[in-house]
Tab-separated table of C-alpha atoms in Angstrom:
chain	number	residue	atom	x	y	z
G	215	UNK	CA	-5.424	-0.059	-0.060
G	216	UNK	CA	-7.140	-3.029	-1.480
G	217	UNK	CA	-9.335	-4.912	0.320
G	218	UNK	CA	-8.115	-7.866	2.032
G	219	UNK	CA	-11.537	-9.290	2.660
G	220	UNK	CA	-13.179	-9.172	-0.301
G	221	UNK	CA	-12.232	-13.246	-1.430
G	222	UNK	CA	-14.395	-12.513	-4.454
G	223	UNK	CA	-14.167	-9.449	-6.497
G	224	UNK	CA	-10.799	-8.322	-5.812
G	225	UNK	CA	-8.404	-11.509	-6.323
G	226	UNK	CA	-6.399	-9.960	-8.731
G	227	UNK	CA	-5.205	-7.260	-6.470
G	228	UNK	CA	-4.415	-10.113	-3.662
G	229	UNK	CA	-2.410	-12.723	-5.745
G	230	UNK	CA	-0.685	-10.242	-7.339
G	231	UNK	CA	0.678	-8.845	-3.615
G	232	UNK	CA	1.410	-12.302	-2.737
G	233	UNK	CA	3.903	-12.087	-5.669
G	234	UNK	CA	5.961	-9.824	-3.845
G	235	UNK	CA	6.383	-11.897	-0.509
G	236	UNK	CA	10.219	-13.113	-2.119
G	237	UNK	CA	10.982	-9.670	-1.971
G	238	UNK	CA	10.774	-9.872	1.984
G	239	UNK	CA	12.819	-11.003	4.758
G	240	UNK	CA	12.879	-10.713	8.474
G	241	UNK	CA	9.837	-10.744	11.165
G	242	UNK	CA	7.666	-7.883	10.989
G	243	UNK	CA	6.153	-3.768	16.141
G	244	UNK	CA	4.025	-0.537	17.081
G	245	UNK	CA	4.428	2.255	19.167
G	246	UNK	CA	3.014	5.307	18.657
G	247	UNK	CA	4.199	7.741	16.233
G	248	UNK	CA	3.535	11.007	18.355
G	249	UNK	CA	3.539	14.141	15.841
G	250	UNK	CA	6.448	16.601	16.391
G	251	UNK	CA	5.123	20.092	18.269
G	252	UNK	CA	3.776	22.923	15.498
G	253	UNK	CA	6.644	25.565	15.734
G	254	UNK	CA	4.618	29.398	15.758
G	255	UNK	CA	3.003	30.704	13.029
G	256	UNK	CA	4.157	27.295	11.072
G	257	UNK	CA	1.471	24.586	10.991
G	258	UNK	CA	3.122	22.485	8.427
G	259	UNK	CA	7.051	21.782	9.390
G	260	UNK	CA	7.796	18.941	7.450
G	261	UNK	CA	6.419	20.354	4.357
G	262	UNK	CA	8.721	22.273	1.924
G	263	UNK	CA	7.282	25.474	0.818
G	264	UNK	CA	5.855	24.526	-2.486
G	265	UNK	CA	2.722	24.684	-4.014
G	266	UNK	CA	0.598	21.618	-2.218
G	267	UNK	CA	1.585	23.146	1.556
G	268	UNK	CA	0.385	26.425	0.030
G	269	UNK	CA	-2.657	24.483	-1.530
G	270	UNK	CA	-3.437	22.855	1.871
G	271	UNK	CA	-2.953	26.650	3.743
G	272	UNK	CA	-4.834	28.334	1.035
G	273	UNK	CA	-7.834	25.544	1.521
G	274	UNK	CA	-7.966	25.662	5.390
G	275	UNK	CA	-8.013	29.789	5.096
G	276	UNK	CA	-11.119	29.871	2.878
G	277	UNK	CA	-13.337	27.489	4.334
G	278	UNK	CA	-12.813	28.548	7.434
G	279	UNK	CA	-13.244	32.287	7.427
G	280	UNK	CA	-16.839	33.138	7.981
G	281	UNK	CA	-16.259	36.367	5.235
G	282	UNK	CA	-15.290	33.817	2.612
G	283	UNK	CA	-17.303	33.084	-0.205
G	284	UNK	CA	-16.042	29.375	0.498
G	285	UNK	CA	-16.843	29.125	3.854
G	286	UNK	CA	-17.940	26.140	5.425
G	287	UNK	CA	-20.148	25.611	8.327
G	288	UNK	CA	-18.216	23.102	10.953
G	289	UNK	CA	-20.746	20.829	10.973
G	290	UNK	CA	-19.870	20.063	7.387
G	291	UNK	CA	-15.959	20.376	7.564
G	292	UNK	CA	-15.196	16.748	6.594
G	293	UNK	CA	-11.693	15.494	6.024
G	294	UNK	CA	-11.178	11.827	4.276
G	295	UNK	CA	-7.506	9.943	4.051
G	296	UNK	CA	-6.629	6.471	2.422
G	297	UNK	CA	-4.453	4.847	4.990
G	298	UNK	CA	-1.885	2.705	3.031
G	299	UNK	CA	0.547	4.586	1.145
G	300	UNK	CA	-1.121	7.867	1.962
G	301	UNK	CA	-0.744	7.599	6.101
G	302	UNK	CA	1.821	5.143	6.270
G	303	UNK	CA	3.863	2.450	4.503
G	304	UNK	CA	2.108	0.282	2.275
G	305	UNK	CA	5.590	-1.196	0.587
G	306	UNK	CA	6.743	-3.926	-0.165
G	307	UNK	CA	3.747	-5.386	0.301
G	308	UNK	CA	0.411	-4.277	2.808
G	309	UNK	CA	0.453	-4.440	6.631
G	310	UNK	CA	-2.152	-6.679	7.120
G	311	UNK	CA	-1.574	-9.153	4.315
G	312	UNK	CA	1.934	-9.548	6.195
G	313	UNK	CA	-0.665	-10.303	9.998
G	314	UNK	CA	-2.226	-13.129	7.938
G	315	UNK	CA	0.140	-15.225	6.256
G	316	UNK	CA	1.987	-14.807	10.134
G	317	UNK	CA	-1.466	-15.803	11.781
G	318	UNK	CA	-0.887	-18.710	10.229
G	319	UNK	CA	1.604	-20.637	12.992
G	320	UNK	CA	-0.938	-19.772	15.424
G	321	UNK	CA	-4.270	-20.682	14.079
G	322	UNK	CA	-2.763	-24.556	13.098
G	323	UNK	CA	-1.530	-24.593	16.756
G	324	UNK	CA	-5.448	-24.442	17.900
G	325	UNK	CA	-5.776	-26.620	14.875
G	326	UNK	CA	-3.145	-29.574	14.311
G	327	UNK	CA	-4.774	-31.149	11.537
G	328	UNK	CA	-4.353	-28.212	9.397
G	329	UNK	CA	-0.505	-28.330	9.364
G	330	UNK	CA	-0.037	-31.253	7.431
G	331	UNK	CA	-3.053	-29.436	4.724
G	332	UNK	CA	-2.641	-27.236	2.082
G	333	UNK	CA	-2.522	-24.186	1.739
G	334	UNK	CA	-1.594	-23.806	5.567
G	335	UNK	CA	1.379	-26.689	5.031
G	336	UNK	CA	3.019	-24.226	2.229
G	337	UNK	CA	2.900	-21.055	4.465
G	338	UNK	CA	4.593	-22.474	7.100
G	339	UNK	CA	7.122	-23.687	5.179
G	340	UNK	CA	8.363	-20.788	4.608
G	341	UNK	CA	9.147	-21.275	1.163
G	342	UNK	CA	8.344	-17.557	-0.233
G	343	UNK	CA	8.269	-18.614	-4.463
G	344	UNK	CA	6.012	-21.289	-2.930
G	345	UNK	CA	3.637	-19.039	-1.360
G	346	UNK	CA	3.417	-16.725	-3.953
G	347	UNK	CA	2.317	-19.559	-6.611
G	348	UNK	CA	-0.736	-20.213	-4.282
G	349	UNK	CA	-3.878	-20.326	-5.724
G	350	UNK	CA	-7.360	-17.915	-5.172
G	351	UNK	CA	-9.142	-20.410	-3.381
G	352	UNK	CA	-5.688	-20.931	-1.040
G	353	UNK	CA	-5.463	-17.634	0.027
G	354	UNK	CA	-9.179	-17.473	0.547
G	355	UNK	CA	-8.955	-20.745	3.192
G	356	UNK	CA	-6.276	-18.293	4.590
G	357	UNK	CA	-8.109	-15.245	5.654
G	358	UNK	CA	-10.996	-16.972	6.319
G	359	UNK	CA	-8.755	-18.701	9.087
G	360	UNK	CA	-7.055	-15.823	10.209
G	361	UNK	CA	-9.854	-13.075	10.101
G	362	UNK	CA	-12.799	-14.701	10.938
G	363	UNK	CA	-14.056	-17.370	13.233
G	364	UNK	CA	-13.246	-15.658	16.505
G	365	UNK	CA	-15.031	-13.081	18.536
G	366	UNK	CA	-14.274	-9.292	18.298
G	367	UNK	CA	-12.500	-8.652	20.978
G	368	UNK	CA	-10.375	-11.626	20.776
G	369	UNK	CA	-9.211	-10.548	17.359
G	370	UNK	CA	-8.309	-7.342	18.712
G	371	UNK	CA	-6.463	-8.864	20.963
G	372	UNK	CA	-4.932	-11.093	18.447
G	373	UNK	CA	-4.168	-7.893	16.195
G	374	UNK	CA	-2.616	-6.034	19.259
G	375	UNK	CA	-0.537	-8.750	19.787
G	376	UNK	CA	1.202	-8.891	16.630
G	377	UNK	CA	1.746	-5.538	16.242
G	378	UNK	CA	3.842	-5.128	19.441
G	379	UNK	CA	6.201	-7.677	17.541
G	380	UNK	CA	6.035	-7.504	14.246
G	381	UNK	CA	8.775	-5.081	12.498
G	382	UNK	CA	9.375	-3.680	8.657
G	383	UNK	CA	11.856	-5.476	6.783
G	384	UNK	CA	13.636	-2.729	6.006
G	385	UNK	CA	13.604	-0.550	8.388
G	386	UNK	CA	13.318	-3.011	11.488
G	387	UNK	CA	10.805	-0.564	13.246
G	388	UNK	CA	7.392	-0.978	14.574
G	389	UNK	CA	4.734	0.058	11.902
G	390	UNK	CA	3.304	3.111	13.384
G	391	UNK	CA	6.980	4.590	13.528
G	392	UNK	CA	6.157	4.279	9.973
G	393	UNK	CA	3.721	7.391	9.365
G	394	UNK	CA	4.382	10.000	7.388
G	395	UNK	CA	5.329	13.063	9.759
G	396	UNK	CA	3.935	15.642	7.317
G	397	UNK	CA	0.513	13.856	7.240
G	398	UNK	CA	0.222	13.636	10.733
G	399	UNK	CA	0.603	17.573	10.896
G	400	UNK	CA	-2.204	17.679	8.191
G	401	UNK	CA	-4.405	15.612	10.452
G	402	UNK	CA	-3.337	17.841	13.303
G	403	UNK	CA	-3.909	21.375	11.229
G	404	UNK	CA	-7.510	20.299	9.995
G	405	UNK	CA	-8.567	19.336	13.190
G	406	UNK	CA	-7.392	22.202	14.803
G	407	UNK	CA	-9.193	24.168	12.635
G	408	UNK	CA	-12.874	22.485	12.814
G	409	UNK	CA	-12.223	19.577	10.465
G	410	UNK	CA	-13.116	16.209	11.121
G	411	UNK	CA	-10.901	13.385	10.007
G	412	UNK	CA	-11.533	10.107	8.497
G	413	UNK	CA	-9.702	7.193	7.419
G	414	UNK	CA	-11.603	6.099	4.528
G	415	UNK	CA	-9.269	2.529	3.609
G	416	UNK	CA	-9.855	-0.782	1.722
G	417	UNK	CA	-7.952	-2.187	4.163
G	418	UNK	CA	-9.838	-4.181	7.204
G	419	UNK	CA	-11.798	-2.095	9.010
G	420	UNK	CA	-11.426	-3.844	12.219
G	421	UNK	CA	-7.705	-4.190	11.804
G	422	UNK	CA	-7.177	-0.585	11.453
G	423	UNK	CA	-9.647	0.483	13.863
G	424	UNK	CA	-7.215	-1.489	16.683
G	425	UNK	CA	-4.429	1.532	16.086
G	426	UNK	CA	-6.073	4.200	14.552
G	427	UNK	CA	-6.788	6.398	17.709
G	428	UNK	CA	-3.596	5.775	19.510
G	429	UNK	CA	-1.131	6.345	15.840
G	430	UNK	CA	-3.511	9.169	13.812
G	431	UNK	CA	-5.809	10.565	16.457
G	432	UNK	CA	-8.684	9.144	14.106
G	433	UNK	CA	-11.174	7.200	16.785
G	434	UNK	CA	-12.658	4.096	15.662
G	435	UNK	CA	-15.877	4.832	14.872
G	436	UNK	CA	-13.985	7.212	12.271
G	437	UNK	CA	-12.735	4.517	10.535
G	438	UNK	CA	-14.088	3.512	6.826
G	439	UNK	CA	-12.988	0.163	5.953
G	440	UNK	CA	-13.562	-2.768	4.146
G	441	UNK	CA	-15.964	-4.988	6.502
G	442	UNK	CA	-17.404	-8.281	6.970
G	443	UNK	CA	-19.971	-9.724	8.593
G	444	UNK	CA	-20.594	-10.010	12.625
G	445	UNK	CA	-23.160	-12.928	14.395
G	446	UNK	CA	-24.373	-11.694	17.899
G	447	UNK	CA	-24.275	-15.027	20.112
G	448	UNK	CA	-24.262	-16.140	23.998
G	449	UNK	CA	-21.165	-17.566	25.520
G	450	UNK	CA	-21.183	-20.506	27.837
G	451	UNK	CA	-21.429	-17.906	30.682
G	452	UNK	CA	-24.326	-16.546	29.111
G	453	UNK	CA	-22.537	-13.125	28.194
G	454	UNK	CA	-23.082	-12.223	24.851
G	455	UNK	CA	-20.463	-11.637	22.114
G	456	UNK	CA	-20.126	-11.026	18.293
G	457	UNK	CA	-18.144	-13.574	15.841
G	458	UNK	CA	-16.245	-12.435	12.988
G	459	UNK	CA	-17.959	-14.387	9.543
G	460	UNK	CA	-16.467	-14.942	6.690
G	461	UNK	CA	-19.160	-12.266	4.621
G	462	UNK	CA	-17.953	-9.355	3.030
G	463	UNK	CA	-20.244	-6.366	4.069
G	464	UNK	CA	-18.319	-3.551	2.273
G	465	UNK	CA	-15.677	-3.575	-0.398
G	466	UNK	CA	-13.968	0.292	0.348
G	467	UNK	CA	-11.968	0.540	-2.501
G	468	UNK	CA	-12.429	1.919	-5.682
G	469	UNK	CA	-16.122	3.024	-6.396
G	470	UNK	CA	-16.759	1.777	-2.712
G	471	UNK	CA	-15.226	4.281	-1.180
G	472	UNK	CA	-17.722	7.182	-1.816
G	473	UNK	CA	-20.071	4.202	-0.967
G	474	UNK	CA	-18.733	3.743	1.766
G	475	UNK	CA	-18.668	7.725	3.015
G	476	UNK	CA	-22.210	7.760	2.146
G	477	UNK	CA	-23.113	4.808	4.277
G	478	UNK	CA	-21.201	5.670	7.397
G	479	UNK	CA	-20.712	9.415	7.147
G	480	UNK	CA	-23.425	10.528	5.411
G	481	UNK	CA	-21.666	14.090	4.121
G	482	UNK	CA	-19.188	14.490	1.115
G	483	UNK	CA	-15.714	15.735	2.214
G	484	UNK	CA	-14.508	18.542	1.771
G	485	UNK	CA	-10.878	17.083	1.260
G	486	UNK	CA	-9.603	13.464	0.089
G	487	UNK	CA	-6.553	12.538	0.549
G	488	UNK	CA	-4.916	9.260	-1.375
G	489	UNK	CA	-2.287	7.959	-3.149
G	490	UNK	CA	-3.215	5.182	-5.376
G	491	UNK	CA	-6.154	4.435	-8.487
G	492	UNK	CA	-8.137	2.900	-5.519
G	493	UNK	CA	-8.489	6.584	-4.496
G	494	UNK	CA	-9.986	7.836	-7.761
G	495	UNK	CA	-13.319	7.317	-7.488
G	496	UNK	CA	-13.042	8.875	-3.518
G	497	UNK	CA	-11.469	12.327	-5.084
G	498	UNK	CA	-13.577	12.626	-7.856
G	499	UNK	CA	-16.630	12.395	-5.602
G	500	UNK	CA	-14.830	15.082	-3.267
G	501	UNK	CA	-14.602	17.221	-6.562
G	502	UNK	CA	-18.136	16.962	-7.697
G	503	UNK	CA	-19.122	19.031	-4.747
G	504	UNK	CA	-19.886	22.880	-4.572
G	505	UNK	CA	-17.213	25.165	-3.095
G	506	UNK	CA	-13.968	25.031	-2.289
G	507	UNK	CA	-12.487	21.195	-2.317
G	508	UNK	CA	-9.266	19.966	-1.383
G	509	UNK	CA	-8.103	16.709	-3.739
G	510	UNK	CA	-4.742	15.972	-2.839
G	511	UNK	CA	-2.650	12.792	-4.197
G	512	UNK	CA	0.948	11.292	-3.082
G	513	UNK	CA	3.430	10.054	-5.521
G	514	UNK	CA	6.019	7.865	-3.915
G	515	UNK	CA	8.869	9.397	-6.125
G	516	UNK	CA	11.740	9.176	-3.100
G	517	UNK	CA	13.790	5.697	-3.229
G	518	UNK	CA	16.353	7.361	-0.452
G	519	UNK	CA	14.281	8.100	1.794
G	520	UNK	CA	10.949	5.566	1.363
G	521	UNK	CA	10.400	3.582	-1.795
G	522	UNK	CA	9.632	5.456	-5.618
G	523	UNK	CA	6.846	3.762	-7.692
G	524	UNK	CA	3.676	4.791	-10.488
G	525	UNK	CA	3.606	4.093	-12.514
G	526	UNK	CA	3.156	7.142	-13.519
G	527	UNK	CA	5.786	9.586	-14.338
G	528	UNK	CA	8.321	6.793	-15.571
G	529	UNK	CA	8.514	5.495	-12.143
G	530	UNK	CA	8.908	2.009	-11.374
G	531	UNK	CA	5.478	0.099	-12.090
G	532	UNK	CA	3.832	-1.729	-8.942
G	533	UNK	CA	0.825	-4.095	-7.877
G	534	UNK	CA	0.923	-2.352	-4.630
G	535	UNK	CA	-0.206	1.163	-4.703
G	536	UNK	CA	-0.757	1.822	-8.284
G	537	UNK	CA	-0.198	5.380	-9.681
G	538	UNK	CA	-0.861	5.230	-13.351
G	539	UNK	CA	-0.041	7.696	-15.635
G	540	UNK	CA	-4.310	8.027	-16.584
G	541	UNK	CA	-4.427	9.054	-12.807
G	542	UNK	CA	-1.697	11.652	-12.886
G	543	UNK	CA	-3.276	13.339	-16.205
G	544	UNK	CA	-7.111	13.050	-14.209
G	545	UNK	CA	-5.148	14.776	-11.678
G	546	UNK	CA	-3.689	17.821	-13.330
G	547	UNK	CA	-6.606	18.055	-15.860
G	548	UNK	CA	-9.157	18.566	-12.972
G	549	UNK	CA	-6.764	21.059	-10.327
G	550	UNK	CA	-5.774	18.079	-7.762
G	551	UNK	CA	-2.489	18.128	-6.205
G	552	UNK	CA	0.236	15.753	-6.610
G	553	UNK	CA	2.474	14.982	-3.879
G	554	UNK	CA	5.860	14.633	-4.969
G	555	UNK	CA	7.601	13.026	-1.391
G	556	UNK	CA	10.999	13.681	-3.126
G	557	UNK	CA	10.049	17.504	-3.402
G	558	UNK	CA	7.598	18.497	-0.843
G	559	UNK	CA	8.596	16.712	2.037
G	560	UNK	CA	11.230	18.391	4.231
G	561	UNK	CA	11.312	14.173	5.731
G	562	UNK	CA	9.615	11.767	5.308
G	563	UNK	CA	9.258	10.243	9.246
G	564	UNK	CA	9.214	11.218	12.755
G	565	UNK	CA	12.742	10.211	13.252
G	566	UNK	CA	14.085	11.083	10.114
């Protein structure tokens, strides 16, 4: 996912998913998506026996037998996963793009005088071709308003909040009904054989760290996300506290992923997991590595059951999760695994 607090050096990515809001309709809820139990002898249910369950079985088998040639110690065994699009939903348009255009009601409430101001005035209009024609500097007053300014915890409890209301447009479910069943079991299988998982996201760090535990098992200080800057201060109680600031920290997309696994985890992975050319860099870093590597890649290729866009293999082109055809040919040029959710997914979700 793209960040959504770098104001700077990713606009591009953020107008154009403001574009999309006409394209939605409804309020936006989460309770935990609990993974289905592992029949015997079959760690991967959901998965259709092709060759990227066989990849994933055939990875998992040689790094973890101590007579392998590929073995890895479990120190080492390191597991990394883009959230949006890879974990869960990311269409029609990202989670928490959707939590700040709706913090909006709520941070003019604490502050009157901003109702009657622009951009805050247009976004609670509601007028969607409106809000999509807003400007850079707009939708930076926006997340500076709706991600920063408070403490920590109370933005956790702000995030919280909205997720136990907020519901897909299309499906009307909470968002962490939205997670890919047969990704959850890949979380499960890794771990359960030594791995430890990641989320490695340009998505808000501190947004994602509020579910991650509870939805993907991931705890928070196994999150990798786009971050911005904290200021340690003293409340009138003289207790201290932290304050979110509008200063991006790190931008984990793109080349700033493996930046981003260097700074917090300090190993390369032995698997990467993404969907999108935000991923590239993360894989190819994966890849340069000695041994056995797992580079896997999902193509959203099933409109029945999810949504089907690329642009790659003459699917529909989109702003949101971008799968170029240069990305597919990386991919089968260099031995990663595509993902087809149309061929190798047995379902898609829990309660499919």
């Amino acid at each position: 996912m793209h960040s959504l607090l770098n104001y700077r050096t990713n606009r591009r990515v953020l107008i154009s998913t403001l574009a999309l809001l006409p394209a939605l309709s409804g309020p936006l809820l989460t309770v935990k998506a609990s993974a289905q139990t592992t029949p015997s002898g079959n760690p991967l249910p959901s998965w259709n026996d092709s060759a990227p369950k066989q990849a994933i079985l055939d990875f998992v088998r040689a790094t973890t037998d101590p007579a392998s040639p590929n073995h890895v110690p479990p120190e080492d065994r390191i597991a990394v996963f883009d959230q949006d699009g890879t974990l869960w939903v990311e269409h029609p348009m990202y989670t928490q793009v959707m939590y700040c255009l709706e913090r909006v009601p709520a941070v003019t409430a604490g502050k009157p005088a901003l109702k009657d101001a622009e951009p805050f005035k247009t976004v609670l209009s509601g007028d969607r071709e409106a809000i999509a024609k807003l400007s850079m500097r707009d939708l930076e007053e926006i997340l500076a308003a709706t991600l920063t300014g408070m403490s920590v915890d109370e933005f956790d409890a702000e995030a919280k909040k909205w997720l136990e209301t907020a519901r897909h447009p299309r499906w009307k479910r909470p968002y962490t009904e939205l997670v890919y069943q047969p990704m959850l079991e890949v979380l499960r299988f890794l771990r359960d054989n030594g791995y430890k998982t990641y989320i490695v996201t340009g998505g808000g760090q501190d947004f994602v760290r509020v579910y991650a535990e509870q939805v993907y098992g991931i705890p928070p200080e196994q999150v990798v996300g786009s971050a911005g800057g904290t200021k340690y201060g003293y409340g009138n109680d003289g207790k201290p506290f932290l304050t979110k600031e509008p200063k991006l920290i790190l931008n984990d997309n793109d080349a700033g992923k493996p930046e981003g696994i260097h700074l917090m985890i300090g190993r390369r992975p032995y698997a990467a997991f993404g969907n999108s050319t935000g991923d590239r860099e993360m894989l190819e870093w994966t890849g340069a590595g000695a041994g056995a590597r797992l580079k896997m890649l999902v193509l959203h290729d099933d409109d029945a059951r999810e949504y089907a866009y690329g642009p790659a293999q003459g699917l529909p082109d989109s702003k949101v999760g971008t799968f170029t055809s240069a990305l597919y040919d990386e991919a089968k040029k260099d031995g990663w695994s595509v993902i087809s959710m149309k061929n190798d997914w047995k379902r898609i979700f829990a309660f499919q």
